[in-house]
Amino acid sequence: MRKEKTIKMRKINCISRIIRREMINKMMPVVILGIILMSLISTLAAAVPSLDFNQFFGEVKGIDEGTKIIIKGEDKVLGESAVKGGKYGYYPILNIPGESAEGARKGETLTFYANDKQIVLATFNPGEATKLDLVLAAAAPVPYCGDNDCNEDPCSCKTDCGACPTDTDDDGILDVDDNILFIKEKVAEKTKNFEKENIKIKIDNNEKLENNYEGKKEIRIQENEKPIIKFDFDFDKEQKLDLGQINVEKQSSLEQTGYIVVRGIESQANSKTIYLDKLNKESKSVCIKDAPVDSISQMSEKCNGESEIFLNCDGTKKESYVCNDLGSQFEVSGLKNSAAKEVTQEQEKVIEKEQSEQEDKQNKEVMQEEGDTAAQQDLGKSATPKYLCEDGIDNDDDLLIDSSDPGCTNRLKTGDAAIGEDVLME
């Protein structure tokens, strides 16, 4: 009986060992996998320290090992960390204090420094671990257009290329190299009361414009074949002719006298010729204002305002200006600034009368001034003493000097001149 129990126990033990061996064999891969995972986790933890929610970290370039990276808020230092292994933010962990008296507020601008040099600005967002790589400016490579940082497009790479090069007039030449900026539609837009679709620009009477002009050229702006403005431009002396700056206005279809106002080319043309419509057959004169003008309303009715001149349009030169009657237009040359209006016969009579009266008044004033001057001169001559007494000189060569001379009397006719008195020698 005892022997049978012993045999049973041995069998049970044997079966238990077999079961444990099988269980160990089945669990071994799991154990090994667990060991491997723990090893990997330990390795990663050693390579990348844990991150706090308000931490800044990243790689550095151009900054020496051991250099302190300091972060400042608007009025205080918020944290610092040393460079180690080409990284910062880990030694110690660069954790920015949050909302507190010692911390930074949300949205506050943080400034990063290395070796007392500002590197970059960042915005503080609490609750975030921010990776921000730092590059000391002195160590950064010199950028250039097309260095692959901006997909080879200069206009999207302002850091490398500065302002985006433009071609305002779309003629295939960048503005920096183009010596004439011209967009017909833009010029037409700045004309008032003209047929915009019929505006033409000609250079040396050629409507087909080139790109790079040299020397002096004649610039014309026309409405169909009807001239509006004409001036010379020296492309050798001036940097650029910008026709888009020109503004031209003439009378509306409801007005009964012609006028023209031109702005925007004062600095581009020393002298210009302008053309205004002649709406009255009897008109033979114009009034010009050679000063900056924004509106024709700034000109006086009697052509007697500042910088205003009345011109007969018979080709006669007055000062530096000449007006010619072309039949349907008046041509006025010699202007620096540009404003001119037609003068009707009725207006001309008023202006001529006004100017005649003004000239008469000026002539009278001149004559009066000249008469007063002549009278003063005559009076001065009659009052001038022939000789002076008490000057110590024998003025009349009679061997008698000053008051000792019987012919020397003072103003009081006492016979002796006091020293310093002006008297006559008779």
Protein backbone atom coordinates (compact mmCIF):
# COMPACT_ATOMS: atom_id res chain seq x y z
CA MET A 1 0.00 0.00 0.00
CA ARG A 2 2.76 2.39 0.92
CA LYS A 3 4.63 1.40 -2.16
CA GLU A 4 1.71 2.27 -4.39
CA LYS A 5 1.43 5.74 -2.81
CA THR A 6 5.12 6.37 -3.43
CA ILE A 7 4.75 5.41 -7.07
CA LYS A 8 1.76 7.76 -7.46
CA MET A 9 3.64 10.67 -5.89
CA ARG A 10 6.56 10.15 -8.23
CA LYS A 11 4.21 10.20 -11.20
CA ILE A 12 2.58 13.42 -9.98
CA ASN A 13 5.97 15.09 -9.48
CA CYS A 14 7.07 14.02 -12.92
CA ILE A 15 3.93 15.41 -14.51
CA SER A 16 4.37 18.71 -12.60
CA ARG A 17 7.95 19.07 -13.84
CA ILE A 18 6.81 18.46 -17.41
CA ILE A 19 4.04 21.07 -17.07
CA ARG A 20 6.43 23.67 -15.57
CA ARG A 21 8.96 23.02 -18.33
CA GLU A 22 6.30 23.59 -20.99
CA MET A 23 5.09 26.75 -19.30
CA ILE A 24 8.65 28.09 -19.07
CA ASN A 25 9.26 27.31 -22.74
CA LYS A 26 6.07 29.15 -23.72
CA MET A 27 6.76 32.20 -21.51
CA MET A 28 10.42 32.58 -22.44
CA PRO A 29 9.79 34.68 -25.63
CA VAL A 30 7.50 37.00 -23.68
CA VAL A 31 10.14 37.45 -20.99
CA ILE A 32 12.84 38.08 -23.56
CA LEU A 33 10.62 40.62 -25.38
CA GLY A 34 9.94 42.36 -22.09
CA ILE A 35 13.64 42.56 -21.34
CA ILE A 36 14.32 44.00 -24.81
CA LEU A 37 11.57 46.60 -24.44
CA MET A 38 12.83 47.64 -21.03
CA SER A 39 16.32 47.97 -22.49
CA LEU A 40 15.07 50.15 -25.37
CA ILE A 41 13.08 52.36 -23.02
CA SER A 42 16.13 52.82 -20.81
CA THR A 43 18.27 53.70 -23.85
CA LEU A 44 15.76 56.24 -25.15
CA ALA A 45 15.36 57.77 -21.73
CA ALA A 46 19.12 58.20 -21.52
CA ALA A 47 19.29 59.75 -25.01
CA VAL A 48 16.35 62.20 -24.65
CA PRO A 49 15.59 63.44 -21.17
CA SER A 50 11.96 63.79 -20.25
CA LEU A 51 10.18 66.99 -21.36
CA ASP A 52 8.18 69.31 -19.16
CA PHE A 53 5.10 71.08 -20.45
CA ASN A 54 6.78 74.53 -20.53
CA GLN A 55 10.15 73.35 -21.82
CA PHE A 56 12.15 74.80 -24.72
CA PHE A 57 14.75 72.54 -26.32
CA GLY A 58 16.46 71.87 -29.61
CA GLU A 59 19.70 71.74 -31.57
CA VAL A 60 22.25 74.55 -31.84
CA LYS A 61 24.63 75.65 -34.58
CA GLY A 62 27.51 78.05 -34.28
CA ILE A 63 27.39 77.99 -30.47
CA ASP A 64 30.23 76.45 -28.45
CA GLU A 65 29.81 73.60 -25.98
CA GLY A 66 29.07 74.81 -22.48
CA THR A 67 27.65 78.15 -23.64
CA LYS A 68 24.67 79.27 -21.61
CA ILE A 69 21.43 79.81 -23.48
CA ILE A 70 19.46 82.46 -21.59
CA ILE A 71 15.78 83.23 -22.08
CA LYS A 72 14.47 86.64 -21.08
CA GLY A 73 10.92 87.87 -20.87
CA GLU A 74 9.92 91.48 -21.20
CA ASP A 75 11.51 92.48 -17.89
CA LYS A 76 13.35 89.52 -16.39
CA VAL A 77 15.38 86.33 -16.94
CA LEU A 78 13.08 83.31 -17.12
CA GLY A 79 15.55 80.47 -17.50
CA GLU A 80 18.90 79.23 -18.78
CA SER A 81 20.45 76.00 -20.02
CA ALA A 82 23.92 74.97 -21.19
CA VAL A 83 24.80 73.65 -24.65
CA LYS A 84 25.85 70.01 -24.55
CA GLY A 85 26.22 67.58 -27.40
CA GLY A 86 24.96 70.16 -29.89
CA LYS A 87 21.71 70.56 -27.94
CA TYR A 88 20.23 72.90 -25.37
CA GLY A 89 17.29 72.71 -23.00
CA TYR A 90 18.38 69.50 -21.23
CA TYR A 91 21.27 70.51 -18.95
CA PRO A 92 19.48 71.62 -16.91
CA ILE A 93 16.01 71.26 -18.36
CA LEU A 94 14.96 74.69 -19.66
CA ASN A 95 11.53 74.96 -18.10
CA ILE A 96 9.85 78.38 -18.26
CA PRO A 97 7.76 79.26 -15.20
CA GLY A 98 4.11 79.71 -16.08
CA GLU A 99 1.59 82.32 -14.95
CA SER A 100 3.14 83.77 -11.78
CA ALA A 101 5.08 86.77 -10.55
CA GLU A 102 8.34 85.03 -11.51
CA GLY A 103 6.98 83.47 -14.70
CA ALA A 104 5.85 84.41 -18.18
CA ARG A 105 2.30 85.10 -19.23
CA LYS A 106 0.64 83.48 -22.21
CA GLY A 107 1.55 85.22 -25.44
CA GLU A 108 4.58 86.98 -23.93
CA THR A 109 7.55 87.40 -26.28
CA LEU A 110 10.64 85.48 -25.17
CA THR A 111 14.12 86.47 -26.32
CA PHE A 112 16.90 83.86 -26.61
CA TYR A 113 20.51 84.94 -25.99
CA ALA A 114 23.90 83.27 -26.39
CA ASN A 115 27.15 85.07 -25.59
CA ASP A 116 25.11 88.26 -25.03
CA LYS A 117 23.85 88.09 -28.61
CA GLN A 118 20.17 87.94 -29.42
CA ILE A 119 19.42 84.82 -31.45
CA VAL A 120 15.68 84.55 -31.90
CA LEU A 121 12.28 85.56 -30.56
CA ALA A 122 9.54 83.12 -29.57
CA THR A 123 6.02 83.33 -28.15
CA PHE A 124 5.30 81.64 -24.83
CA ASN A 125 2.41 79.17 -24.85
CA PRO A 126 2.10 77.48 -21.45
CA GLY A 127 1.41 73.78 -21.45
CA GLU A 128 3.55 73.10 -24.52
CA ALA A 129 7.02 71.63 -24.93
CA THR A 130 8.55 73.60 -27.79
CA LYS A 131 11.37 72.39 -30.04
CA LEU A 132 13.20 75.46 -31.31
CA ASP A 133 16.58 75.08 -33.03
CA LEU A 134 19.04 77.94 -32.52
CA VAL A 135 21.55 79.27 -35.04
CA LEU A 136 23.93 82.05 -34.08
CA ALA A 137 23.76 84.61 -36.88
CA ALA A 138 27.52 84.80 -37.29
CA ALA A 139 27.62 81.10 -38.04
CA ALA A 140 24.73 81.12 -40.50
CA PRO A 141 25.71 80.76 -44.17
CA VAL A 142 25.27 83.81 -46.38
CA PRO A 143 21.93 83.34 -48.16
CA TYR A 144 21.53 83.82 -51.87
CA CYS A 145 18.69 83.70 -54.37
CA GLY A 146 17.89 80.17 -55.47
CA ASP A 147 19.70 78.34 -52.64
CA ASN A 148 16.82 75.84 -52.49
CA ASP A 149 15.49 77.29 -49.24
CA CYS A 150 12.62 78.94 -51.11
CA ASN A 151 11.91 76.55 -53.97
CA GLU A 152 14.10 78.65 -56.30
CA ASP A 153 11.53 81.46 -56.37
CA PRO A 154 12.98 84.88 -55.46
CA CYS A 155 9.54 86.39 -54.89
CA SER A 156 8.81 83.84 -52.15
CA CYS A 157 12.28 84.18 -50.66
CA LYS A 158 12.46 87.72 -49.27
CA THR A 159 14.99 86.67 -46.62
CA ASP A 160 17.48 85.75 -49.31
CA CYS A 161 16.52 88.13 -52.08
CA GLY A 162 15.07 91.19 -50.42
CA ALA A 163 12.06 92.79 -52.07
CA CYS A 164 10.49 90.72 -54.79
CA PRO A 165 11.73 91.96 -58.20
CA THR A 166 8.84 93.41 -60.15
CA ASP A 167 8.05 94.04 -63.79
CA THR A 168 5.39 96.74 -63.47
CA ASP A 169 4.74 97.15 -67.17
CA ASP A 170 5.05 93.41 -67.95
CA ASP A 171 7.56 94.00 -70.74
CA GLY A 172 9.94 91.23 -69.69
CA ILE A 173 12.40 93.64 -68.08
CA LEU A 174 12.56 94.00 -64.29
CA ASP A 175 11.86 97.50 -63.03
CA VAL A 176 15.40 97.82 -61.65
CA ASP A 177 16.76 97.48 -65.20
CA ASP A 178 13.89 99.15 -67.09
CA ASN A 179 14.31 102.85 -67.92
CA ILE A 180 10.70 103.37 -69.01
CA LEU A 181 7.64 102.22 -67.07
CA PHE A 182 4.56 102.24 -69.25
CA ILE A 183 1.18 100.55 -69.04
CA LYS A 184 -1.19 102.00 -71.61
CA GLU A 185 -4.24 101.12 -69.53
CA LYS A 186 -2.75 102.81 -66.45
CA VAL A 187 -1.97 105.99 -68.38
CA ALA A 188 -5.48 105.97 -69.88
CA GLU A 189 -7.05 105.53 -66.43
CA LYS A 190 -5.45 108.79 -65.29
CA THR A 191 -6.96 110.83 -68.11
CA LYS A 192 -10.23 112.65 -67.43
CA ASN A 193 -12.77 113.52 -70.15
CA PHE A 194 -10.63 111.88 -72.86
CA GLU A 195 -11.48 108.78 -74.91
CA LYS A 196 -9.42 106.38 -72.82
CA GLU A 197 -9.41 103.62 -75.43
CA ASN A 198 -7.81 106.01 -77.94
CA ILE A 199 -4.91 107.18 -75.77
CA LYS A 200 -1.53 106.66 -77.46
CA ILE A 201 2.06 106.99 -76.27
CA LYS A 202 4.79 107.71 -78.80
CA ILE A 203 8.54 108.05 -78.38
CA ASP A 204 10.25 109.80 -81.28
CA ASN A 205 6.93 109.48 -83.13
CA ASN A 206 7.00 105.68 -82.80
CA GLU A 207 4.09 103.99 -81.04
CA LYS A 208 5.99 100.70 -80.73
CA LEU A 209 8.00 101.30 -77.58
CA GLU A 210 11.41 99.76 -76.96
CA ASN A 211 12.94 98.71 -73.66
CA ASN A 212 16.24 100.52 -73.25
CA TYR A 213 16.38 104.04 -74.67
CA GLU A 214 19.47 106.21 -74.77
CA GLY A 215 19.92 109.94 -75.21
CA LYS A 216 17.23 112.60 -75.62
CA LYS A 217 13.86 111.45 -76.97
CA GLU A 218 10.58 113.24 -77.67
CA ILE A 219 7.68 111.87 -75.63
CA ARG A 220 4.14 112.38 -76.94
CA ILE A 221 0.76 111.54 -75.43
CA GLN A 222 -2.12 111.67 -77.89
CA GLU A 223 -5.83 111.02 -78.24
CA ASN A 224 -5.88 109.23 -81.59
CA GLU A 225 -3.78 111.65 -83.67
CA LYS A 226 -4.72 114.68 -81.58
CA PRO A 227 -1.78 115.79 -79.37
CA ILE A 228 -2.20 116.27 -75.62
CA ILE A 229 1.33 116.64 -74.22
CA LYS A 230 4.81 116.77 -75.74
CA PHE A 231 8.15 116.96 -73.93
CA ASP A 232 11.78 115.87 -74.26
CA PHE A 233 13.32 113.32 -71.90
CA ASP A 234 17.05 112.59 -71.65
CA PHE A 235 17.45 108.90 -70.80
CA ASP A 236 21.18 109.39 -70.22
CA LYS A 237 20.65 111.98 -67.46
CA GLU A 238 17.47 110.69 -65.85
CA GLN A 239 17.15 107.25 -64.25
CA LYS A 240 13.63 106.31 -65.26
CA LEU A 241 10.60 107.68 -67.11
CA ASP A 242 7.44 106.66 -65.27
CA LEU A 243 4.49 107.47 -67.51
CA GLY A 244 2.13 105.96 -64.96
CA GLN A 245 2.55 109.09 -62.80
CA ILE A 246 0.94 111.40 -65.36
CA ASN A 247 -2.55 112.81 -64.75
CA VAL A 248 -4.33 114.78 -67.49
CA GLU A 249 -7.70 116.52 -67.32
CA LYS A 250 -9.60 118.57 -69.90
CA GLN A 251 -13.02 120.21 -70.06
CA SER A 252 -16.17 118.06 -70.08
CA SER A 253 -18.59 117.92 -72.99
CA LEU A 254 -20.90 120.31 -71.10
CA GLU A 255 -18.37 123.14 -70.83
CA GLN A 256 -18.06 125.92 -73.42
CA THR A 257 -14.38 126.83 -73.09
CA GLY A 258 -11.40 124.54 -73.42
CA TYR A 259 -8.81 123.91 -70.72
CA ILE A 260 -6.17 121.37 -69.72
CA VAL A 261 -4.46 120.49 -66.43
CA VAL A 262 -1.40 118.21 -66.43
CA ARG A 263 0.22 116.77 -63.29
CA GLY A 264 2.86 114.16 -62.50
CA ILE A 265 5.69 115.03 -64.90
CA GLU A 266 7.02 118.22 -63.32
CA SER A 267 10.14 116.41 -62.11
CA GLN A 268 10.53 114.38 -65.31
CA ALA A 269 10.44 117.20 -67.88
CA ASN A 270 12.12 120.61 -67.58
CA SER A 271 9.84 122.12 -70.21
CA LYS A 272 6.75 120.83 -71.96
CA THR A 273 4.24 121.70 -74.63
CA ILE A 274 0.54 121.20 -73.96
CA TYR A 275 -2.51 121.32 -76.21
CA LEU A 276 -6.00 122.48 -75.26
CA ASP A 277 -9.18 122.49 -77.29
CA LYS A 278 -10.31 125.69 -79.00
CA LEU A 279 -14.09 125.60 -78.61
CA ASN A 280 -14.81 129.18 -79.72
CA LYS A 281 -13.86 130.23 -83.25
CA GLU A 282 -13.36 133.85 -82.18
CA SER A 283 -10.94 132.96 -79.36
CA LYS A 284 -7.35 133.98 -79.99
CA SER A 285 -5.76 133.91 -76.55
CA VAL A 286 -5.24 131.74 -73.46
CA CYS A 287 -4.44 132.16 -69.79
CA ILE A 288 -1.69 129.92 -68.35
CA LYS A 289 -0.70 129.17 -64.76
CA ASP A 290 2.88 127.93 -64.53
CA ALA A 291 2.60 126.53 -61.00
CA PRO A 292 1.39 123.23 -59.50
CA VAL A 293 -2.38 123.04 -60.07
CA ASP A 294 -4.82 120.35 -58.94
CA SER A 295 -7.93 121.85 -60.52
CA ILE A 296 -8.75 124.45 -63.16
CA SER A 297 -10.84 126.20 -60.48
CA GLN A 298 -7.56 127.40 -58.96
CA MET A 299 -7.13 129.82 -61.89
CA SER A 300 -8.58 133.33 -61.63
CA GLU A 301 -11.26 134.73 -63.95
CA LYS A 302 -9.23 137.81 -64.95
CA CYS A 303 -5.90 135.96 -65.36
CA ASN A 304 -4.32 138.10 -62.64
CA GLY A 305 -3.54 135.41 -60.08
CA GLU A 306 -0.11 134.34 -58.91
CA SER A 307 2.03 132.76 -61.70
CA GLU A 308 -0.74 133.50 -64.25
CA ILE A 309 0.09 134.99 -67.66
CA PHE A 310 -2.19 136.14 -70.48
CA LEU A 311 -0.94 135.01 -73.92
CA ASN A 312 -2.05 136.04 -77.39
CA CYS A 313 -1.86 132.94 -79.59
CA ASP A 314 -0.12 134.55 -82.54
CA GLY A 315 3.28 132.92 -82.09
CA THR A 316 4.70 135.88 -80.18
CA LYS A 317 7.03 134.96 -77.32
CA LYS A 318 6.14 136.42 -73.93
CA GLU A 319 8.73 135.74 -71.27
CA SER A 320 9.55 132.05 -71.99
CA TYR A 321 6.09 131.13 -73.32
CA VAL A 322 4.67 130.89 -76.84
CA CYS A 323 1.06 130.18 -77.88
CA ASN A 324 0.04 129.15 -81.40
CA ASP A 325 -3.46 128.82 -82.86
CA LEU A 326 -3.72 125.43 -84.64
CA GLY A 327 -7.35 125.87 -85.63
CA SER A 328 -9.07 123.34 -83.39
CA GLN A 329 -6.43 123.54 -80.65
CA PHE A 330 -4.11 125.97 -78.94
CA GLU A 331 -0.46 124.91 -78.56
CA VAL A 332 1.34 126.36 -75.53
CA SER A 333 5.08 125.76 -75.08
CA GLY A 334 7.69 126.68 -72.47
CA LEU A 335 5.74 125.45 -69.45
CA LYS A 336 7.29 123.74 -66.43
CA ASN A 337 3.99 123.18 -64.68
CA SER A 338 0.90 122.80 -66.82
CA ALA A 339 -2.46 124.51 -66.66
CA ALA A 340 -4.05 126.57 -69.44
CA LYS A 341 -7.54 127.69 -70.38
CA GLU A 342 -9.13 129.26 -73.43
CA VAL A 343 -10.04 132.96 -73.24
CA THR A 344 -13.17 134.06 -75.11
CA GLN A 345 -13.44 137.46 -76.82
CA GLU A 346 -15.61 138.82 -74.01
CA GLN A 347 -13.16 137.59 -71.38
CA GLU A 348 -10.25 138.94 -73.39
CA LYS A 349 -11.73 142.47 -73.36
CA VAL A 350 -12.12 142.33 -69.59
CA ILE A 351 -8.60 140.97 -69.12
CA GLU A 352 -7.01 143.51 -71.48
CA LYS A 353 -8.83 146.37 -69.75
CA GLU A 354 -7.76 145.08 -66.36
CA GLN A 355 -4.17 144.69 -67.49
CA SER A 356 -4.17 148.12 -69.19
CA GLU A 357 -5.40 149.79 -66.02
CA GLN A 358 -2.84 147.88 -64.01
CA GLU A 359 -0.05 148.94 -66.37
CA ASP A 360 -1.17 152.59 -66.22
CA LYS A 361 -1.18 152.44 -62.45
CA GLN A 362 2.29 150.93 -62.40
CA ASN A 363 3.58 153.54 -64.87
CA LYS A 364 2.20 156.36 -62.76
CA GLU A 365 3.81 154.89 -59.67
CA VAL A 366 7.13 154.63 -61.49
CA MET A 367 6.89 158.20 -62.79
CA GLN A 368 5.93 159.47 -59.36
CA GLU A 369 8.85 157.62 -57.83
CA GLU A 370 11.24 158.97 -60.46
CA GLY A 371 9.87 162.53 -59.98
CA ASP A 372 10.29 162.32 -56.23
CA THR A 373 13.84 161.12 -56.64
CA ALA A 374 14.72 163.96 -59.05
CA ALA A 375 13.18 166.58 -56.75
CA GLN A 376 15.12 165.25 -53.81
CA GLN A 377 18.32 165.38 -55.83
CA ASP A 378 17.66 169.05 -56.84
CA LEU A 379 16.86 169.96 -53.27
CA GLY A 380 20.00 168.30 -52.11
CA LYS A 381 22.11 170.23 -54.61
CA SER A 382 20.70 173.64 -53.54
CA ALA A 383 21.27 172.86 -49.89
CA THR A 384 24.85 171.73 -50.34
CA PRO A 385 27.28 174.31 -48.84
CA LYS A 386 29.95 175.67 -51.12
CA TYR A 387 32.53 175.63 -48.37
CA LEU A 388 32.79 174.65 -44.76
CA CYS A 389 33.89 176.94 -41.97
CA GLU A 390 35.90 175.61 -39.06
CA ASP A 391 37.54 172.92 -41.24
CA GLY A 392 40.97 174.53 -40.81
CA ILE A 393 41.35 175.04 -44.56
CA ASP A 394 41.59 178.19 -46.68
CA ASN A 395 38.85 177.04 -49.06
CA ASP A 396 38.75 180.22 -51.24
CA ASP A 397 42.53 180.83 -51.34
CA ASP A 398 42.26 184.34 -49.86
CA LEU A 399 44.86 183.62 -47.15
CA LEU A 400 42.10 183.79 -44.52
CA ILE A 401 40.92 180.63 -42.75
CA ASP A 402 37.48 179.75 -41.47
CA SER A 403 35.78 182.33 -39.23
CA SER A 404 38.69 184.73 -39.73
CA ASP A 405 37.49 184.97 -43.33
CA PRO A 406 34.86 187.75 -43.69
CA GLY A 407 33.10 185.58 -46.27
CA CYS A 408 32.56 182.72 -43.80
CA THR A 409 29.31 182.91 -41.85
CA ASN A 410 27.34 180.41 -39.83
CA ARG A 411 23.63 179.77 -40.09
CA LEU A 412 22.86 182.38 -37.48
CA LYS A 413 24.69 184.99 -39.55
CA THR A 414 26.72 186.06 -36.51
CA GLY A 415 29.96 186.23 -38.41
CA ASP A 416 31.83 183.56 -36.44
CA ALA A 417 31.21 179.83 -36.97
CA ALA A 418 31.16 177.55 -34.00
CA ILE A 419 33.34 174.46 -34.20
CA GLY A 420 31.50 171.60 -35.89
CA GLU A 421 28.83 173.85 -37.47
CA ASP A 422 28.09 173.61 -41.17
CA VAL A 423 28.22 177.08 -42.69
CA LEU A 424 28.49 178.70 -46.11
CA MET A 425 31.46 180.37 -47.61
CA GLU A 426 30.05 183.37 -49.58
